Coordinates of C-alpha atoms and ligand atoms in Angstrom, one line a residue:
M12 CA -32.4 -42.0 -43.2
S13 CA -30.0 -39.2 -44.2
T14 CA -27.7 -37.5 -41.8
S15 CA -27.3 -34.2 -43.5
V16 CA -30.8 -32.9 -43.9
S17 CA -32.4 -30.1 -41.9
T18 CA -35.9 -31.6 -41.8
Y19 CA -37.2 -35.1 -41.3
G20 CA -40.6 -36.2 -42.6
R21 CA -42.9 -38.3 -40.5
I22 CA -41.6 -41.7 -39.6
G23 CA -43.4 -44.4 -41.5
E24 CA -44.4 -47.9 -40.3
T25 CA -41.7 -49.4 -42.6
E26 CA -38.9 -47.5 -40.8
R27 CA -40.3 -48.4 -37.4
A28 CA -40.6 -52.1 -38.4
A29 CA -37.1 -52.1 -39.8
F30 CA -35.7 -50.8 -36.5
R31 CA -37.7 -53.4 -34.5
A32 CA -36.3 -56.1 -36.7
G33 CA -32.7 -54.9 -36.6
P34 CA -30.1 -57.3 -35.0
V35 CA -28.6 -56.8 -31.6
D36 CA -25.3 -55.1 -31.4
E37 CA -22.5 -57.7 -32.0
E38 CA -19.9 -56.0 -29.8
S39 CA -22.3 -56.2 -26.7
A40 CA -23.4 -59.7 -27.7
G41 CA -19.7 -60.8 -27.7
R42 CA -19.0 -59.1 -24.4
L43 CA -22.0 -60.8 -22.7
A44 CA -21.2 -64.1 -24.3
T45 CA -17.7 -64.1 -22.7
N46 CA -19.6 -64.1 -19.4
G47 CA -21.8 -67.0 -20.5
L48 CA -24.8 -64.8 -21.3
D49 CA -27.0 -64.9 -24.4
Y50 CA -28.2 -61.5 -25.7
R51 CA -31.1 -61.7 -28.1
R52 CA -34.2 -60.1 -29.4
I53 CA -37.6 -61.4 -28.4
A54 CA -40.7 -61.5 -30.5
V55 CA -43.7 -60.1 -28.9
D56 CA -45.8 -63.0 -30.1
S57 CA -43.4 -65.7 -28.9
D58 CA -43.6 -67.7 -25.6
E59 CA -40.4 -66.0 -24.5
Y60 CA -42.4 -62.7 -24.2
V61 CA -44.1 -64.0 -21.0
G62 CA -40.8 -64.5 -19.2
W63 CA -39.5 -61.2 -20.6
L64 CA -42.6 -59.3 -19.2
Q65 CA -42.3 -61.0 -15.8
S66 CA -38.7 -60.1 -15.6
V67 CA -39.5 -56.4 -16.3
A68 CA -42.2 -56.4 -13.6
R69 CA -39.8 -58.0 -11.1
G70 CA -37.1 -55.5 -12.1
F71 CA -39.3 -52.6 -11.2
Q72 CA -40.5 -54.3 -7.9
D73 CA -44.0 -55.0 -9.3
G74 CA -45.9 -58.1 -8.6
E75 CA -46.2 -61.1 -11.1
R76 CA -48.3 -60.2 -14.1
T77 CA -51.6 -62.1 -14.4
A78 CA -52.5 -63.9 -17.6
E79 CA -55.0 -61.1 -18.4
Q80 CA -52.3 -58.4 -17.9
I81 CA -49.9 -60.4 -20.1
A82 CA -52.4 -60.6 -22.9
A83 CA -53.4 -56.9 -22.7
T84 CA -49.7 -55.8 -22.6
R85 CA -48.7 -58.2 -25.4
E86 CA -51.5 -56.8 -27.6
R87 CA -50.2 -53.2 -27.0
S88 CA -46.4 -54.0 -27.3
G89 CA -46.1 -54.4 -31.1
Y90 CA -44.4 -51.0 -31.5
R91 CA -41.4 -52.0 -29.3
R92 CA -38.1 -53.8 -30.0
L93 CA -37.6 -56.2 -27.1
T94 CA -34.3 -57.6 -26.1
G95 CA -33.4 -59.9 -23.3
V96 CA -30.2 -61.3 -21.8
F97 CA -30.5 -65.0 -20.8
D98 CA -28.4 -67.1 -18.5
P99 CA -28.5 -70.7 -19.7
E100 CA -27.7 -71.8 -16.1
S101 CA -30.8 -70.1 -14.7
P102 CA -33.5 -72.5 -13.6
M103 CA -36.2 -70.0 -14.7
D104 CA -37.4 -69.6 -18.2
A105 CA -37.0 -65.8 -18.2
P106 CA -34.2 -63.4 -19.1
V107 CA -32.0 -62.0 -16.4
A108 CA -32.0 -58.6 -18.0
T109 CA -34.3 -56.7 -20.3
I110 CA -34.4 -53.6 -22.5
A111 CA -37.0 -52.3 -24.9
S112 CA -36.8 -49.5 -27.5
W113 CA -38.9 -47.9 -30.3
L114 CA -38.5 -45.3 -32.9
G115 CA -40.2 -42.1 -31.9
E116 CA -40.6 -38.6 -33.1
L117 CA -39.2 -35.9 -30.8
T118 CA -40.2 -32.3 -31.3
V119 CA -37.2 -29.9 -31.3
P120 CA -36.9 -26.1 -31.2
G121 CA -38.4 -24.7 -34.4
E122 CA -41.4 -27.1 -34.6
A123 CA -39.2 -29.7 -36.4
M124 CA -39.1 -33.4 -35.5
I125 CA -36.1 -35.6 -35.1
P126 CA -36.3 -39.5 -35.1
S127 CA -35.3 -40.8 -31.8
C128 CA -34.7 -44.1 -30.2
A129 CA -36.8 -44.3 -27.1
I130 CA -35.4 -46.7 -24.5
S131 CA -37.3 -48.2 -21.6
A132 CA -37.8 -51.4 -19.6
V133 CA -34.1 -51.5 -18.5
T134 CA -33.8 -54.1 -15.8
V135 CA -31.1 -56.4 -14.6
A136 CA -32.0 -59.2 -12.1
P137 CA -30.6 -58.7 -8.6
T138 CA -28.8 -62.0 -9.1
H139 CA -26.8 -60.5 -12.0
R140 CA -26.4 -56.8 -11.0
R141 CA -23.2 -54.8 -11.1
K142 CA -21.5 -57.0 -13.6
G143 CA -21.7 -54.7 -16.6
V144 CA -24.9 -56.2 -18.0
A145 CA -26.8 -52.9 -18.1
R146 CA -23.8 -51.2 -19.6
A147 CA -23.6 -53.8 -22.4
M148 CA -27.4 -53.4 -23.1
L149 CA -27.3 -49.6 -23.1
E150 CA -24.2 -49.4 -25.3
G151 CA -25.7 -52.1 -27.5
E152 CA -28.9 -50.2 -28.0
L153 CA -27.1 -47.0 -28.8
R154 CA -24.9 -48.7 -31.4
A155 CA -27.9 -50.4 -32.9
A156 CA -29.6 -47.1 -33.2
Q157 CA -26.6 -45.5 -34.7
A158 CA -26.3 -48.5 -37.2
A159 CA -30.0 -47.8 -38.1
G160 CA -29.2 -44.1 -38.8
I161 CA -31.2 -42.8 -35.8
P162 CA -29.7 -39.5 -34.8
M163 CA -31.0 -39.3 -31.2
A164 CA -31.8 -41.5 -28.2
M165 CA -34.1 -40.6 -25.3
L166 CA -35.3 -42.0 -22.0
T167 CA -36.8 -41.3 -18.6
V168 CA -35.1 -42.6 -15.5
S169 CA -35.8 -44.4 -12.3
E170 CA -32.7 -42.9 -10.7
S171 CA -30.7 -39.9 -11.9
P172 CA -27.1 -41.2 -11.7
L173 CA -27.7 -44.1 -14.1
Y174 CA -27.3 -42.7 -17.6
G175 CA -24.8 -39.9 -17.7
R176 CA -22.0 -42.4 -18.3
Y177 CA -23.6 -43.3 -21.6
G178 CA -23.8 -39.7 -22.8
F179 CA -27.4 -39.0 -21.7
A180 CA -28.3 -35.8 -19.9
P181 CA -31.6 -34.3 -18.6
A182 CA -32.9 -32.0 -21.4
A183 CA -36.5 -31.3 -20.3
A184 CA -37.2 -31.0 -16.6
G185 CA -40.6 -31.9 -15.1
A186 CA -42.5 -30.0 -12.3
S187 CA -44.7 -31.4 -9.6
W188 CA -47.4 -29.2 -8.3
T189 CA -49.5 -29.2 -5.1
I190 CA -52.1 -26.4 -5.1
E191 CA -54.1 -25.4 -2.1
T192 CA -57.4 -24.7 -3.9
K193 CA -59.0 -22.4 -1.4
R194 CA -56.0 -20.2 -1.3
A195 CA -55.2 -20.1 -5.1
G196 CA -57.9 -17.7 -6.2
W197 CA -58.6 -17.9 -9.9
I198 CA -57.6 -14.8 -11.8
G199 CA -57.1 -16.4 -15.2
P200 CA -59.4 -16.1 -18.2
Q201 CA -63.0 -17.5 -18.0
P202 CA -63.5 -18.9 -21.5
A203 CA -66.9 -19.1 -23.1
G204 CA -66.9 -22.7 -24.0
R205 CA -68.2 -25.6 -21.9
I206 CA -66.9 -28.4 -19.8
D207 CA -68.6 -31.9 -19.9
F208 CA -67.8 -35.2 -18.3
I209 CA -66.9 -37.9 -20.7
G210 CA -66.3 -41.7 -20.5
R211 CA -63.1 -43.6 -20.8
E212 CA -63.6 -44.7 -24.4
R213 CA -64.3 -41.1 -25.4
V214 CA -61.0 -40.0 -23.7
R215 CA -59.1 -42.7 -25.6
E216 CA -60.6 -41.5 -28.9
L217 CA -60.0 -37.8 -28.2
M218 CA -56.5 -37.7 -26.7
P219 CA -54.4 -39.0 -29.6
A220 CA -56.0 -36.6 -32.1
L221 CA -55.6 -33.6 -29.8
H222 CA -52.1 -34.5 -28.9
E223 CA -51.3 -34.9 -32.6
R224 CA -52.4 -31.3 -33.2
V225 CA -50.3 -29.8 -30.4
R226 CA -47.1 -31.9 -30.1
H227 CA -45.3 -30.2 -33.0
R228 CA -45.5 -26.8 -31.2
H229 CA -43.5 -27.9 -28.2
P230 CA -39.8 -28.9 -28.0
G231 CA -39.6 -32.1 -25.8
E232 CA -43.0 -33.6 -26.9
I233 CA -42.9 -37.0 -28.5
D234 CA -45.5 -39.1 -30.4
V235 CA -47.2 -41.2 -27.9
P236 CA -47.7 -45.0 -28.5
G237 CA -51.3 -46.2 -28.4
S238 CA -50.6 -48.3 -25.2
H239 CA -49.8 -45.1 -23.3
W240 CA -53.1 -43.6 -24.3
D241 CA -54.8 -46.7 -22.9
G242 CA -52.9 -46.1 -19.7
F243 CA -54.0 -42.4 -19.4
A244 CA -57.6 -43.1 -20.5
G245 CA -58.0 -46.3 -18.4
T246 CA -58.9 -48.4 -21.4
N247 CA -56.4 -51.1 -20.9
P248 CA -58.6 -53.9 -19.5
A249 CA -55.7 -55.1 -17.3
A250 CA -54.9 -51.8 -15.8
E251 CA -55.5 -51.3 -12.1
K252 CA -57.6 -48.5 -10.5
T253 CA -59.3 -47.5 -13.8
A254 CA -62.6 -46.9 -12.0
E255 CA -61.2 -44.0 -10.1
K256 CA -60.4 -42.0 -13.2
R257 CA -62.8 -39.1 -14.0
A258 CA -62.5 -37.2 -17.3
V259 CA -63.8 -33.9 -18.7
Q260 CA -63.6 -32.3 -22.1
Y261 CA -63.6 -28.6 -23.0
S262 CA -65.4 -27.6 -26.1
D263 CA -65.0 -24.1 -27.5
A264 CA -67.9 -21.7 -28.4
A265 CA -68.1 -23.4 -31.8
G266 CA -68.5 -26.8 -30.2
E267 CA -65.1 -28.1 -31.1
V268 CA -63.3 -30.2 -28.4
R269 CA -60.1 -28.4 -27.6
G270 CA -58.9 -30.1 -24.4
V271 CA -59.3 -33.1 -22.0
A272 CA -58.4 -33.6 -18.4
V273 CA -58.2 -37.0 -16.7
Y274 CA -58.1 -37.0 -12.9
A275 CA -58.8 -39.0 -9.8
V276 CA -60.3 -37.8 -6.5
R277 CA -59.4 -39.2 -3.1
E278 CA -62.0 -38.4 -0.5
N279 CA -61.1 -37.5 3.1
H280 CA -63.4 -39.4 5.5
D281 CA -62.2 -37.3 8.5
D282 CA -63.2 -34.0 6.7
F283 CA -65.3 -34.2 3.6
T284 CA -64.2 -30.7 2.6
K285 CA -60.6 -31.9 2.2
A286 CA -60.6 -34.3 -0.7
T287 CA -57.5 -34.5 -2.9
V288 CA -57.5 -34.4 -6.7
S289 CA -54.6 -36.0 -8.7
V290 CA -54.4 -34.8 -12.2
H291 CA -53.3 -37.7 -14.4
Y292 CA -53.1 -35.7 -17.7
L293 CA -54.3 -32.4 -18.9
L294 CA -54.1 -31.9 -22.6
A295 CA -55.1 -28.5 -24.1
E296 CA -55.0 -27.4 -27.7
T297 CA -55.8 -23.8 -27.0
D298 CA -55.1 -21.3 -24.2
D299 CA -58.9 -21.2 -23.5
A300 CA -59.0 -25.0 -23.1
Y301 CA -56.0 -24.9 -20.8
A302 CA -57.5 -22.1 -18.6
A303 CA -61.0 -23.7 -18.5
L304 CA -59.7 -27.2 -17.5
W305 CA -57.5 -25.9 -14.8
R306 CA -60.2 -23.6 -13.4
F307 CA -62.6 -26.5 -13.3
L308 CA -60.1 -28.6 -11.3
L309 CA -59.2 -25.8 -8.9
E310 CA -62.8 -25.0 -8.2
L311 CA -64.2 -28.5 -7.5
D312 CA -66.3 -28.5 -4.4
L313 CA -65.0 -30.5 -1.4
V314 CA -61.4 -30.5 -2.8
A315 CA -58.6 -28.9 -0.7
E316 CA -55.6 -29.9 -2.7
V317 CA -54.8 -30.6 -6.4
H318 CA -51.7 -32.5 -7.2
A319 CA -50.2 -32.6 -10.7
G320 CA -46.9 -34.2 -11.5
E321 CA -44.9 -34.1 -14.7
L322 CA -45.9 -30.6 -15.7
S323 CA -43.6 -28.2 -17.6
V324 CA -41.3 -25.8 -15.7
D325 CA -43.0 -22.8 -17.3
E326 CA -46.7 -23.4 -16.8
P327 CA -49.0 -20.4 -17.6
L328 CA -51.1 -21.7 -14.6
L329 CA -48.8 -19.9 -12.2
W330 CA -50.0 -16.7 -13.7
M331 CA -53.7 -17.6 -13.4
I332 CA -53.8 -17.8 -9.6
A333 CA -53.9 -14.8 -7.3
D334 CA -51.7 -16.4 -4.7
Q335 CA -48.7 -18.0 -6.2
R336 CA -47.7 -19.3 -2.8
A337 CA -50.8 -21.5 -2.9
A338 CA -48.8 -23.7 -5.3
K339 CA -45.8 -25.7 -4.2
V340 CA -43.7 -26.5 -7.2
S341 CA -40.8 -28.9 -7.2
V342 CA -38.7 -29.4 -10.3
R343 CA -36.7 -32.4 -11.2
D344 CA -35.0 -34.1 -14.2
H345 CA -37.4 -35.8 -16.5
Q346 CA -36.6 -36.4 -20.1
Y347 CA -33.0 -37.4 -21.0
L348 CA -31.5 -37.1 -24.4
R349 CA -28.4 -38.5 -26.0
I350 CA -27.3 -37.1 -29.3
I351 CA -26.0 -39.9 -31.6
D352 CA -25.5 -37.9 -34.8
V353 CA -24.3 -34.4 -34.1
V354 CA -24.6 -33.1 -37.6
A355 CA -28.2 -34.3 -38.1
A356 CA -29.2 -33.2 -34.6
L357 CA -27.8 -29.7 -34.9
E358 CA -29.1 -29.2 -38.4
T359 CA -32.6 -30.3 -37.5
R360 CA -33.4 -27.8 -34.7
R361 CA -33.6 -24.0 -35.0
Y362 CA -31.7 -21.4 -33.0
G363 CA -32.5 -18.2 -31.2
G364 CA -29.5 -16.3 -32.5
S365 CA -27.1 -16.4 -35.4
G366 CA -23.3 -16.9 -35.6
T367 CA -20.5 -19.4 -36.0
L368 CA -19.2 -21.7 -33.4
V369 CA -16.8 -24.7 -33.2
L370 CA -18.1 -27.5 -31.0
D371 CA -15.4 -29.8 -29.7
V372 CA -17.5 -32.7 -28.6
S373 CA -16.1 -35.5 -26.4
D374 CA -17.9 -38.9 -26.1
S375 CA -16.5 -41.8 -24.1
L376 CA -18.3 -44.2 -26.4
G377 CA -16.8 -42.6 -29.5
I378 CA -20.3 -42.3 -31.1
A379 CA -20.5 -38.5 -31.4
S380 CA -16.9 -37.2 -30.7
G381 CA -15.4 -34.8 -33.1
R382 CA -15.0 -31.1 -33.9
Y383 CA -18.0 -29.6 -35.6
L384 CA -18.4 -26.2 -37.3
L385 CA -21.9 -24.8 -36.6
E386 CA -23.1 -21.9 -38.7
V387 CA -26.4 -20.4 -37.9
D388 CA -28.0 -17.9 -40.3
G389 CA -30.2 -15.0 -39.6
R390 CA -33.4 -17.2 -39.7
G391 CA -31.9 -19.5 -37.1
A392 CA -31.2 -22.4 -39.4
A393 CA -27.9 -24.2 -39.1
R394 CA -25.4 -25.9 -41.4
V395 CA -22.9 -28.2 -39.7
R396 CA -19.6 -29.5 -41.0
I397 CA -17.1 -32.0 -39.4
L398 CA -13.7 -30.2 -39.1
G399 CA -10.6 -32.0 -40.4
D400 CA -7.6 -32.6 -38.1
G401 CA -5.8 -29.4 -37.5
E402 CA -8.3 -27.3 -39.4
S403 CA -8.6 -24.0 -37.5
I404 CA -11.6 -21.6 -37.6
D405 CA -11.7 -18.1 -36.2
A406 CA -14.8 -18.6 -34.0
P407 CA -15.5 -19.3 -30.3
T408 CA -14.8 -22.9 -29.5
V409 CA -17.1 -24.7 -27.1
A410 CA -15.5 -27.8 -25.5
L411 CA -18.1 -30.1 -24.1
G412 CA -19.2 -33.7 -23.6
V413 CA -22.0 -35.2 -25.6
A414 CA -24.1 -35.2 -22.5
E415 CA -23.8 -31.4 -22.1
L416 CA -24.6 -30.8 -25.7
S417 CA -27.6 -33.0 -25.4
A418 CA -28.7 -31.1 -22.3
T419 CA -28.8 -27.8 -24.3
Y420 CA -30.5 -29.4 -27.3
L421 CA -34.2 -28.6 -26.4
G422 CA -33.4 -25.2 -24.8
G423 CA -33.8 -26.6 -21.2
V424 CA -30.5 -25.2 -20.0
S425 CA -28.2 -22.5 -21.5
L426 CA -24.5 -22.8 -22.2
A427 CA -23.8 -20.0 -19.8
T428 CA -25.4 -22.1 -17.0
L429 CA -23.3 -25.1 -17.9
A430 CA -20.2 -23.0 -18.1
A431 CA -20.8 -21.5 -14.7
A432 CA -21.3 -25.1 -13.4
G433 CA -17.9 -26.0 -14.9
R434 CA -19.5 -28.4 -17.3
V435 CA -18.3 -26.7 -20.6
T436 CA -15.5 -24.3 -21.5
V437 CA -15.8 -21.7 -24.2
T438 CA -12.6 -20.2 -25.6
D439 CA -11.8 -17.6 -28.2
A440 CA -8.8 -18.1 -30.5
S441 CA -7.3 -14.7 -29.6
A442 CA -8.6 -14.0 -26.1
G443 CA -8.8 -17.5 -24.5
A444 CA -11.7 -18.1 -22.2
S445 CA -13.6 -14.8 -22.4
A446 CA -17.0 -13.6 -21.3
D447 CA -17.6 -12.3 -24.8
A448 CA -17.1 -15.7 -26.4
L449 CA -19.4 -17.3 -23.8
A450 CA -22.1 -14.7 -24.4
K451 CA -21.9 -15.1 -28.1
A452 CA -21.9 -19.0 -28.0
T453 CA -24.8 -18.9 -25.5
R454 CA -26.8 -16.6 -27.8
V455 CA -26.2 -18.9 -30.8
L456 CA -27.2 -22.1 -29.1
G457 CA -30.1 -20.5 -27.2
W458 CA -33.8 -21.0 -27.6
H459 CA -36.5 -18.7 -26.3
T460 CA -39.0 -21.2 -24.7
A461 CA -38.5 -23.9 -22.1
P462 CA -39.1 -27.4 -23.4
R463 CA -42.5 -28.9 -22.8
L464 CA -42.7 -32.2 -21.0
S465 CA -43.4 -35.4 -22.8
I466 CA -45.1 -38.0 -20.6
W467 CA -44.2 -41.5 -21.3
Y468 CA -43.3 -44.7 -19.5
Ligands
COA527 C1 -30.1 -49.9 -12.7 C2 -29.8 -51.3 -13.2 C3 -30.4 -51.5 -14.6 C4 -28.2 -51.5 -13.3 O1 -27.9 -52.7 -13.8 P1 -26.4 -53.4 -13.6 O2 -26.3 -54.5 -14.6 O3 -26.2 -53.6 -12.2 O4 -25.5 -52.1 -14.1 P2 -23.9 -52.3 -14.6 O5 -23.3 -53.4 -13.8 O6 -23.9 -52.5 -16.0 O7 -23.4 -50.9 -14.2 C5 -23.0 -50.0 -15.1 C6 -22.6 -48.7 -14.5 O8 -23.7 -48.1 -13.8 C7 -23.4 -48.0 -12.4 N1 -24.6 -48.2 -11.6 C8 -25.4 -49.3 -11.7 N2 -26.5 -49.1 -11.0 C9 -26.4 -47.9 -10.4 C10 -27.2 -47.2 -9.4 N3 -28.3 -47.7 -9.0 N4 -26.8 -46.0 -9.1 C11 -25.6 -45.5 -9.5 N5 -24.8 -46.2 -10.4 C12 -25.2 -47.3 -10.8 C13 -22.3 -49.0 -12.1 O9 -21.6 -48.7 -11.0 C14 -21.5 -49.0 -13.4 O10 -20.7 -47.9 -13.4 P3 -19.4 -47.8 -14.4 O11 -19.6 -48.8 -15.5 O12 -19.3 -46.4 -14.9 O13 -18.3 -48.3 -13.5 C15 -30.3 -52.4 -12.2 O14 -29.7 -52.2 -11.0 C16 -31.8 -52.5 -12.1 O15 -32.4 -53.3 -12.8 N6 -32.4 -51.7 -11.2 C17 -33.9 -51.7 -11.0 C18 -34.6 -51.2 -12.2 C19 -34.2 -49.8 -12.7 O16 -34.2 -48.9 -11.9 N7 -33.9 -49.7 -14.0 C20 -33.6 -48.5 -14.6 C21 -34.8 -47.9 -15.3 S1 -34.6 -46.3 -15.8

């Protein structure tokens, strides 16, 4: 994988397999070994996989997995690199800590894609917590990704304070909506296509293809592993509550399917007119599909409230209802990014402005630190060069941590906002910290649309 190209092609299975098969990081393995712990990869088809999965379930306060759940998850886990930390003194045949990762495609501003190491299943047993095990695994996985030439890492979090220390920052926020249906009042388009109920297998068949056609348009989207589609569609035989899922498709006037929504209804026995709908996933390829599916959900009989989590912060839906106060929207951090290769990351995305900046990046792990010259041309394409010691450039200098740079990467937050929050400083060679330099730097690094949310687990 090159680190000085401005576009990446699709990631092939060979690259994905090579990443899965790569060794664990030696530095972390050595550090854990001094504490009597063994850090090693686990094959998905091995006996150790069972203990690994049970440790993950316990780590997230879930119950023990049944044989059926283990078989179904095993069958769907081939895309992941699995690692465990074992304590030879432990009486149980299971790791005391777990981590999983896979090579994914993250859409960045400008409809380009950057290969990213997606990290999940981070758990440390309560018996081994707060001894630096998670730190060793996170640092280890980042160094393994760096060694494999992967320019970016990404994850979602159970708790916000966990990952900033490793250089991650929230880059795409998610919104949770609760809509009072009777109050909302549909004023959006009323497309000419049709809505039909479909079964789970049909959902499973439609969603990947639809998503494949839309994900390149929205910064923040990722390619979704098949197991996740099984989760949304309810086609994983071991999944719970699949029977409650209902699904509809939207076909346009020409009969092409352009969107799918999966939802569940909870009835209210005290008042049958006050059922609640939870939208699990709404995927729309066209504006018409988006409008038609939301209208369908908001106008369901006997439904008083529609809940939808993990929406984007900039949903057109808000402008399709007559009473915006019918919607209670709460926004929170969702997708976290961590730039590993600054040159590759900055050259891959596109920019809303043009100009020249120096980025003075600090990184406590030493992975991304350095001074970088970013030159963005009139088409929003960038060239990036690592500056030599003492090399001085007549351009605004932005001093920031790798977390802050990662936060700006998808366009989810501006440099001006981070500067006002005291998280970055922008200086000008002649005028020091000036409003002009900040405005210029903010324009260069900016992007004109909010990132879309990727949904993953
Ligand atoms: C979160 C978890 C993985 C931490 O594991 P751990 O081995 O105890 O973490 P470490 O000892 O390596 O701690 C590393 C750093 O994180 C901090 N930290 C750990 N857990 C934290 C928490 N819940 N909140 C805030 N900080 C935390 C530590 O203080 C330490 O800080 P420092 O190195 O900067 O001094 C573990 O508690 C766990 O499994 N929790 C339940 C599952 C979960 O939420 N996983 C995360 C999924 S996104």
